[in-house]
Coordinates of C-alpha atoms in Angstrom, one line a residue:
Chain A
X81 CA 43.3 -63.7 1.2
X82 CA 41.1 -62.9 -1.7
X83 CA 39.8 -66.1 -3.3
X84 CA 37.5 -66.9 -6.2
X85 CA 36.2 -70.5 -6.4
X86 CA 34.7 -72.3 -9.4
X87 CA 33.8 -75.8 -10.0
X88 CA 36.5 -77.1 -12.4
X89 CA 34.1 -79.4 -14.2
X90 CA 34.1 -80.7 -16.8
X91 CA 30.5 -79.5 -17.3
X92 CA 28.8 -81.3 -20.2
X93 CA 25.7 -79.7 -21.8
X94 CA 23.7 -80.8 -24.9
X95 CA 23.5 -78.4 -27.8
X96 CA 20.6 -75.9 -27.6
X97 CA 20.3 -76.2 -23.8
X98 CA 21.2 -73.6 -21.1
X99 CA 24.7 -73.9 -19.5
X100 CA 25.0 -72.6 -16.0
X101 CA 28.4 -71.6 -14.6
X102 CA 28.9 -70.6 -11.0
X103 CA 31.5 -68.7 -9.0
X104 CA 31.8 -67.6 -5.4
X105 CA 34.2 -65.0 -3.9
X106 CA 35.5 -64.5 -0.5
X107 CA 36.3 -60.8 -0.2
X108 CA 33.3 -58.4 0.1
X109 CA 35.6 -55.6 -1.1
X110 CA 35.3 -57.0 -4.6
X111 CA 33.7 -54.3 -6.7
X112 CA 33.3 -55.9 -10.1
X113 CA 33.1 -59.3 -11.7
X114 CA 34.3 -60.6 -15.0
X115 CA 33.7 -63.7 -17.1
X116 CA 36.4 -64.7 -19.6
X117 CA 36.3 -67.4 -22.1
X118 CA 39.5 -69.3 -22.9
X119 CA 39.8 -71.7 -25.7
X120 CA 42.5 -74.4 -25.4
X121 CA 46.0 -72.9 -26.0
X122 CA 44.6 -69.4 -26.5
X123 CA 44.5 -66.3 -24.3
X124 CA 41.4 -65.3 -22.2
X125 CA 38.8 -63.0 -24.0
X126 CA 36.2 -61.1 -22.1
X127 CA 32.6 -62.1 -22.4
X128 CA 31.0 -59.6 -20.0
X129 CA 31.3 -57.9 -16.6
X130 CA 28.9 -57.1 -13.9
X131 CA 29.1 -54.8 -10.9
X132 CA 25.4 -54.3 -9.7
X133 CA 23.2 -56.9 -8.0
X134 CA 20.8 -58.7 -10.4
X135 CA 21.1 -59.8 -14.0
X136 CA 22.9 -58.4 -17.1
X137 CA 22.2 -59.7 -20.5
X138 CA 24.3 -59.6 -23.6
X139 CA 23.0 -61.7 -26.5
X140 CA 22.9 -65.4 -25.4
X141 CA 24.9 -64.6 -22.3
X142 CA 23.4 -63.5 -18.9
X143 CA 25.6 -62.6 -15.9
X144 CA 24.0 -62.7 -12.4
X145 CA 25.4 -61.2 -9.3
X146 CA 24.2 -61.6 -5.7
X147 CA 26.5 -59.6 -3.4
X148 CA 24.8 -60.8 -0.2
X149 CA 25.6 -64.4 -1.1
X150 CA 28.9 -63.5 -2.7
X151 CA 27.9 -65.4 -5.8
X152 CA 28.3 -64.8 -9.5
X153 CA 27.0 -66.9 -12.3
X154 CA 27.0 -67.0 -16.1
X155 CA 24.1 -68.5 -18.2
X156 CA 24.6 -69.4 -21.8
X157 CA 21.4 -69.9 -23.6
X158 CA 21.0 -72.0 -26.8
X159 CA 24.5 -73.5 -26.2
X160 CA 26.6 -74.1 -29.3
X161 CA 29.5 -76.4 -29.8
X162 CA 31.6 -73.3 -30.4
X163 CA 30.9 -72.4 -26.7
X164 CA 33.0 -75.3 -25.6
X165 CA 35.9 -73.7 -23.7
X166 CA 37.1 -73.0 -20.2
X167 CA 35.3 -70.1 -18.5
X168 CA 37.2 -68.0 -16.0
X169 CA 35.5 -65.9 -13.3
X170 CA 37.4 -63.0 -11.9
X171 CA 36.8 -60.5 -9.1
X172 CA 38.0 -57.0 -9.5
X173 CA 39.6 -54.7 -6.9
X174 CA 40.7 -51.2 -6.9
X175 CA 38.3 -50.2 -9.6
X176 CA 38.8 -53.5 -11.4
X177 CA 42.5 -52.7 -12.1
X178 CA 43.5 -55.8 -10.2
X179 CA 41.8 -59.1 -10.9
X180 CA 41.7 -62.3 -8.9
X181 CA 40.8 -65.3 -11.1
X182 CA 39.1 -68.6 -10.2
X183 CA 40.6 -71.8 -11.6
X184 CA 38.1 -72.0 -14.4
X185 CA 35.2 -74.3 -15.4
X186 CA 35.7 -76.5 -18.5
X187 CA 32.5 -76.5 -20.5
X188 CA 31.7 -79.1 -23.3
X189 CA 28.7 -78.6 -25.5
X190 CA 27.7 -82.0 -27.1
X191 CA 26.1 -81.9 -30.6
Chain B
X238 CA 46.5 -52.0 -34.4
X239 CA 48.2 -55.2 -33.2
X240 CA 46.9 -55.0 -29.5
X241 CA 49.2 -56.8 -27.0
X242 CA 52.1 -58.7 -28.5
X243 CA 54.4 -61.1 -26.7
X244 CA 57.7 -62.8 -27.6
X245 CA 58.8 -65.5 -27.7
X246 CA 55.8 -67.9 -28.2
X247 CA 57.6 -70.8 -26.7
X248 CA 60.9 -71.3 -24.9
X249 CA 62.8 -74.1 -23.1
X250 CA 65.2 -73.0 -20.4
X251 CA 67.6 -74.9 -18.3
X252 CA 67.6 -74.6 -14.5
X253 CA 69.5 -71.5 -13.5
X254 CA 69.4 -69.7 -16.8
X255 CA 67.9 -66.3 -17.3
X256 CA 65.5 -64.8 -19.8
X257 CA 63.3 -61.8 -20.6
X258 CA 59.7 -62.2 -21.8
X259 CA 58.8 -59.3 -23.9
X260 CA 55.4 -57.6 -24.0
X261 CA 54.3 -54.6 -26.1
X262 CA 51.0 -52.8 -26.5
X263 CA 50.0 -50.2 -29.0
X264 CA 46.7 -49.1 -27.5
X265 CA 48.3 -46.3 -25.4
X266 CA 47.1 -48.1 -22.2
X267 CA 48.5 -46.9 -18.9
X268 CA 48.1 -50.2 -17.0
X269 CA 50.0 -53.4 -17.8
X270 CA 50.1 -56.8 -16.1
X271 CA 51.9 -60.0 -16.1
X272 CA 50.0 -63.2 -15.2
X273 CA 51.1 -66.9 -15.1
X274 CA 48.7 -69.8 -15.7
X275 CA 49.6 -73.3 -14.6
X276 CA 47.9 -76.3 -16.2
X277 CA 44.2 -76.5 -15.3
X278 CA 44.4 -73.4 -13.2
X279 CA 43.3 -69.8 -13.4
X280 CA 45.6 -66.9 -13.8
X281 CA 47.8 -65.5 -11.0
X282 CA 49.0 -61.9 -11.1
X283 CA 52.9 -61.6 -10.9
X284 CA 53.5 -57.9 -11.3
X285 CA 51.6 -54.9 -12.6
X286 CA 52.3 -51.3 -13.6
X287 CA 50.2 -48.2 -13.5
X288 CA 52.4 -46.2 -15.8
X289 CA 56.0 -45.7 -17.0
X290 CA 58.4 -45.9 -14.1
X291 CA 55.8 -47.4 -11.6
X292 CA 55.5 -51.1 -10.9
X293 CA 54.1 -53.2 -8.0
X294 CA 53.9 -56.8 -6.9
X295 CA 51.0 -59.1 -7.5
X296 CA 50.1 -62.4 -5.8
X297 CA 53.2 -64.4 -6.9
X298 CA 56.2 -62.1 -7.5
X299 CA 59.0 -64.2 -6.2
X300 CA 61.6 -65.2 -8.8
X301 CA 60.6 -62.4 -11.2
X302 CA 61.5 -58.8 -11.9
X303 CA 59.9 -56.1 -14.1
X304 CA 60.6 -52.7 -15.4
X305 CA 58.5 -50.1 -17.3
X306 CA 60.5 -47.5 -19.0
X307 CA 58.0 -46.7 -21.7
X308 CA 54.2 -46.7 -22.0
X309 CA 54.3 -49.5 -24.6
X310 CA 56.7 -52.0 -23.1
X311 CA 56.6 -54.1 -20.0
X312 CA 59.3 -56.9 -20.0
X313 CA 59.3 -59.6 -17.4
X314 CA 62.7 -60.9 -16.2
X315 CA 63.4 -64.4 -14.9
X316 CA 66.9 -64.4 -13.2
X317 CA 67.4 -68.0 -12.1
X318 CA 64.9 -70.2 -13.8
X319 CA 63.4 -73.0 -11.7
X320 CA 61.1 -76.0 -12.7
X321 CA 58.3 -74.3 -10.7
X322 CA 58.4 -71.4 -13.2
X323 CA 57.2 -73.8 -15.9
X324 CA 53.9 -72.1 -17.0
X325 CA 52.2 -70.1 -19.6
X326 CA 52.8 -66.3 -19.1
X327 CA 50.2 -63.8 -20.3
X328 CA 50.7 -60.0 -20.6
X329 CA 47.7 -57.8 -20.5
X330 CA 46.9 -54.1 -20.6
X331 CA 44.1 -51.8 -19.8
X332 CA 43.3 -48.1 -19.8
X333 CA 42.4 -46.8 -16.3
X334 CA 40.1 -44.0 -15.6
X335 CA 38.8 -43.3 -12.1
X336 CA 35.4 -44.7 -11.4
X337 CA 35.3 -46.7 -14.6
X338 CA 35.6 -50.3 -15.2
X339 CA 38.0 -51.1 -17.9
X340 CA 38.6 -54.3 -19.8
X341 CA 42.0 -56.1 -19.7
X342 CA 43.2 -57.2 -23.1
X343 CA 45.5 -60.2 -23.1
X344 CA 48.4 -61.0 -25.3
X345 CA 48.7 -64.5 -27.0
X346 CA 50.9 -65.9 -24.2
X347 CA 54.5 -67.3 -23.9
X348 CA 54.8 -70.9 -23.0
X349 CA 57.9 -71.6 -20.8
X350 CA 59.4 -74.9 -20.0
X351 CA 62.2 -75.2 -17.4
X352 CA 64.1 -78.4 -17.4

Protein backbone atom coordinates (compact mmCIF):
# COMPACT_ATOMS: atom_id res chain seq x y z
CA UNK A 1 0.00 0.00 0.00
CA UNK A 2 1.51 3.26 -1.12
CA UNK A 3 0.87 5.96 1.48
CA UNK A 4 1.74 9.60 1.81
CA UNK A 5 1.26 11.22 5.21
CA UNK A 6 0.94 14.89 6.06
CA UNK A 7 -0.02 16.74 9.20
CA UNK A 8 -3.48 18.10 8.37
CA UNK A 9 -2.93 21.22 10.46
CA UNK A 10 -4.08 23.88 10.55
CA UNK A 11 -0.63 25.43 10.59
CA UNK A 12 -0.62 29.09 11.53
CA UNK A 13 2.40 31.26 10.64
CA UNK A 14 2.87 35.06 11.01
CA UNK A 15 3.35 37.10 7.86
CA UNK A 16 7.00 37.33 6.84
CA UNK A 17 8.04 34.17 8.70
CA UNK A 18 9.10 30.81 7.23
CA UNK A 19 6.37 28.18 6.84
CA UNK A 20 7.56 24.58 6.99
CA UNK A 21 5.38 21.80 5.60
CA UNK A 22 6.30 18.15 5.97
CA UNK A 23 5.42 14.89 4.27
CA UNK A 24 6.49 11.24 4.65
CA UNK A 25 5.98 8.41 2.21
CA UNK A 26 5.92 4.66 2.65
CA UNK A 27 7.03 3.22 -0.68
CA UNK A 28 10.73 3.44 -1.54
CA UNK A 29 9.73 2.91 -5.18
CA UNK A 30 8.53 6.52 -5.31
CA UNK A 31 10.64 8.32 -7.88
CA UNK A 32 9.49 11.91 -7.68
CA UNK A 33 7.64 14.18 -5.32
CA UNK A 34 5.29 17.05 -5.96
CA UNK A 35 3.93 19.95 -3.97
CA UNK A 36 0.55 21.32 -5.03
CA UNK A 37 -1.26 24.35 -3.61
CA UNK A 38 -5.04 24.30 -3.44
CA UNK A 39 -7.13 27.32 -2.57
CA UNK A 40 -10.54 26.65 -1.07
CA UNK A 41 -12.99 25.54 -3.77
CA UNK A 42 -10.32 25.50 -6.48
CA UNK A 43 -8.26 22.85 -8.24
CA UNK A 44 -4.68 21.94 -7.25
CA UNK A 45 -1.88 23.85 -8.94
CA UNK A 46 1.71 22.67 -9.05
CA UNK A 47 4.27 24.63 -7.01
CA UNK A 48 7.30 22.47 -7.68
CA UNK A 49 8.62 18.93 -7.87
CA UNK A 50 11.81 17.25 -6.69
CA UNK A 51 13.40 13.88 -7.48
CA UNK A 52 16.98 14.13 -6.22
CA UNK A 53 18.14 14.14 -2.62
CA UNK A 54 18.82 17.61 -1.27
CA UNK A 55 17.25 21.02 -1.78
CA UNK A 56 15.59 22.63 -4.78
CA UNK A 57 14.77 26.33 -4.74
CA UNK A 58 12.24 28.27 -6.80
CA UNK A 59 11.71 31.85 -5.69
CA UNK A 60 10.35 31.87 -2.13
CA UNK A 61 9.83 28.11 -2.18
CA UNK A 62 12.36 25.40 -1.31
CA UNK A 63 11.62 21.68 -1.57
CA UNK A 64 13.77 19.24 0.39
CA UNK A 65 14.02 15.49 -0.19
CA UNK A 66 15.65 12.87 2.02
CA UNK A 67 15.16 9.44 0.46
CA UNK A 68 16.88 7.60 3.31
CA UNK A 69 14.33 9.00 5.78
CA UNK A 70 11.49 8.93 3.19
CA UNK A 71 10.80 12.55 3.99
CA UNK A 72 9.86 15.54 1.84
CA UNK A 73 9.37 19.11 2.97
CA UNK A 74 8.40 22.48 1.56
CA UNK A 75 9.67 25.74 2.99
CA UNK A 76 7.96 29.02 2.16
CA UNK A 77 10.10 32.06 2.97
CA UNK A 78 8.67 35.53 3.62
CA UNK A 79 5.16 34.07 3.95
CA UNK A 80 2.37 36.21 2.56
CA UNK A 81 -1.38 36.11 3.33
CA UNK A 82 -1.87 34.92 -0.27
CA UNK A 83 0.05 31.76 0.66
CA UNK A 84 -2.88 30.73 2.87
CA UNK A 85 -4.13 27.51 1.25
CA UNK A 86 -4.01 23.75 1.58
CA UNK A 87 -0.72 22.22 0.46
CA UNK A 88 -0.82 18.72 -1.00
CA UNK A 89 2.23 16.46 -1.14
CA UNK A 90 2.22 13.72 -3.79
CA UNK A 91 4.56 10.82 -4.54
CA UNK A 92 5.03 9.81 -8.16
CA UNK A 93 5.34 6.29 -9.57
CA UNK A 94 5.95 4.97 -13.05
CA UNK A 95 7.83 8.07 -14.11
CA UNK A 96 5.42 10.33 -12.18
CA UNK A 97 2.48 9.32 -14.33
CA UNK A 98 0.68 7.96 -11.26
CA UNK A 99 0.47 10.14 -8.16
CA UNK A 100 -0.45 9.23 -4.60
CA UNK A 101 -1.54 12.27 -2.59
CA UNK A 102 -1.36 13.01 1.10
CA UNK A 103 -4.39 14.48 2.85
CA UNK A 104 -2.99 18.01 2.69
CA UNK A 105 -1.87 20.57 5.28
CA UNK A 106 -3.99 23.69 5.75
CA UNK A 107 -1.73 26.73 6.11
CA UNK A 108 -2.89 30.11 7.40
CA UNK A 109 -0.62 33.17 7.21
CA UNK A 110 -1.62 35.79 9.78
CA UNK A 111 -1.07 39.47 8.86
CA UNK B 1 -5.98 27.40 -25.10
CA UNK B 2 -8.59 26.42 -22.50
CA UNK B 3 -6.50 23.68 -20.83
CA UNK B 4 -8.64 21.08 -19.03
CA UNK B 5 -12.38 21.74 -18.92
CA UNK B 6 -15.02 19.86 -16.95
CA UNK B 7 -18.79 19.85 -17.04
CA UNK B 8 -21.01 20.19 -15.12
CA UNK B 9 -19.65 22.37 -12.29
CA UNK B 10 -22.21 21.06 -9.80
CA UNK B 11 -24.82 18.32 -9.83
CA UNK B 12 -27.28 16.78 -7.39
CA UNK B 13 -28.17 13.14 -8.03
CA UNK B 14 -30.67 10.86 -6.39
CA UNK B 15 -29.51 7.45 -5.17
CA UNK B 16 -29.53 4.98 -8.07
CA UNK B 17 -29.39 7.59 -10.82
CA UNK B 18 -26.66 7.62 -13.45
CA UNK B 19 -24.61 10.42 -14.92
CA UNK B 20 -21.52 11.16 -16.97
CA UNK B 21 -18.91 13.71 -15.93
CA UNK B 22 -17.30 15.26 -18.98
CA UNK B 23 -13.61 16.15 -19.31
CA UNK B 24 -11.86 17.67 -22.32
CA UNK B 25 -8.29 18.88 -22.80
CA UNK B 26 -6.88 20.85 -25.71
CA UNK B 27 -3.17 20.45 -24.94
CA UNK B 28 -2.72 17.22 -26.97
CA UNK B 29 -1.80 15.37 -23.79
CA UNK B 30 -1.69 11.60 -24.01
CA UNK B 31 -2.30 10.87 -20.31
CA UNK B 32 -5.59 11.70 -18.62
CA UNK B 33 -6.80 11.02 -15.08
CA UNK B 34 -9.87 11.11 -12.87
CA UNK B 35 -9.51 11.86 -9.15
CA UNK B 36 -12.00 12.31 -6.35
CA UNK B 37 -11.45 14.50 -3.32
CA UNK B 38 -13.54 14.05 -0.20
CA UNK B 39 -13.81 16.96 2.28
CA UNK B 40 -10.53 17.63 4.10
CA UNK B 41 -8.76 14.85 2.24
CA UNK B 42 -6.26 14.47 -0.55
CA UNK B 43 -6.99 13.24 -4.03
CA UNK B 44 -7.63 9.58 -4.81
CA UNK B 45 -7.04 8.23 -8.33
CA UNK B 46 -10.15 6.59 -9.82
CA UNK B 47 -9.07 5.74 -13.38
CA UNK B 48 -6.43 6.86 -15.80
CA UNK B 49 -5.69 6.55 -19.51
CA UNK B 50 -2.37 6.49 -21.36
CA UNK B 51 -3.95 7.15 -24.74
CA UNK B 52 -7.06 6.70 -26.84
CA UNK B 53 -8.53 3.24 -26.32
CA UNK B 54 -6.40 2.43 -23.24
CA UNK B 55 -7.65 2.82 -19.67
CA UNK B 56 -6.67 1.35 -16.31
CA UNK B 57 -7.92 1.35 -12.73
CA UNK B 58 -6.54 3.55 -9.99
CA UNK B 59 -6.95 3.28 -6.22
CA UNK B 60 -10.76 3.63 -6.02
CA UNK B 61 -12.41 2.43 -9.27
CA UNK B 62 -15.50 0.70 -7.85
CA UNK B 63 -18.78 2.27 -8.97
CA UNK B 64 -17.21 4.09 -11.94
CA UNK B 65 -16.49 3.45 -15.59
CA UNK B 66 -14.44 5.31 -18.17
CA UNK B 67 -13.79 5.28 -21.87
CA UNK B 68 -11.31 7.12 -24.07
CA UNK B 69 -12.26 7.19 -27.72
CA UNK B 70 -10.31 10.37 -28.56
CA UNK B 71 -7.15 12.07 -27.28
CA UNK B 72 -9.16 15.06 -26.08
CA UNK B 73 -12.03 13.49 -24.13
CA UNK B 74 -12.12 11.26 -21.04
CA UNK B 75 -15.67 10.92 -19.62
CA UNK B 76 -16.34 9.33 -16.23
CA UNK B 77 -19.56 7.37 -15.84
CA UNK B 78 -21.42 6.74 -12.57
CA UNK B 79 -23.97 3.98 -13.13
CA UNK B 80 -25.83 3.67 -9.81
CA UNK B 81 -25.11 6.71 -7.68
CA UNK B 82 -24.58 6.12 -3.96
CA UNK B 83 -24.16 8.65 -1.11
CA UNK B 84 -20.52 7.48 -0.78
CA UNK B 85 -19.86 9.01 -4.21
CA UNK B 86 -20.59 12.50 -2.90
CA UNK B 87 -17.29 14.24 -3.60
CA UNK B 88 -15.46 16.71 -5.80
CA UNK B 89 -14.18 15.13 -8.99
CA UNK B 90 -11.09 16.45 -10.75
CA UNK B 91 -9.91 15.54 -14.21
CA UNK B 92 -6.24 16.03 -15.06
CA UNK B 93 -3.95 15.54 -18.02
CA UNK B 94 -0.23 15.32 -18.72
CA UNK B 95 2.13 14.64 -21.58
CA UNK B 96 4.20 11.55 -20.98
CA UNK B 97 7.69 11.09 -22.34
CA UNK B 98 9.94 8.30 -21.16
CA UNK B 99 12.43 9.34 -18.46
CA UNK B 100 10.78 12.75 -18.10
CA UNK B 101 8.81 14.10 -15.19
CA UNK B 102 5.68 15.77 -16.45
CA UNK B 103 3.25 18.04 -14.68
CA UNK B 104 -0.37 17.04 -14.29
CA UNK B 105 -2.74 19.91 -15.12
CA UNK B 106 -6.07 19.87 -13.34
CA UNK B 107 -9.52 20.93 -14.46
CA UNK B 108 -11.75 23.14 -12.25
CA UNK B 109 -13.63 20.18 -10.77
CA UNK B 110 -17.20 18.89 -10.62
CA UNK B 111 -18.96 18.92 -7.26
CA UNK B 112 -21.36 15.99 -6.95
CA UNK B 113 -23.94 15.52 -4.22
CA UNK B 114 -25.84 12.22 -4.01
CA UNK B 115 -28.99 12.28 -1.89
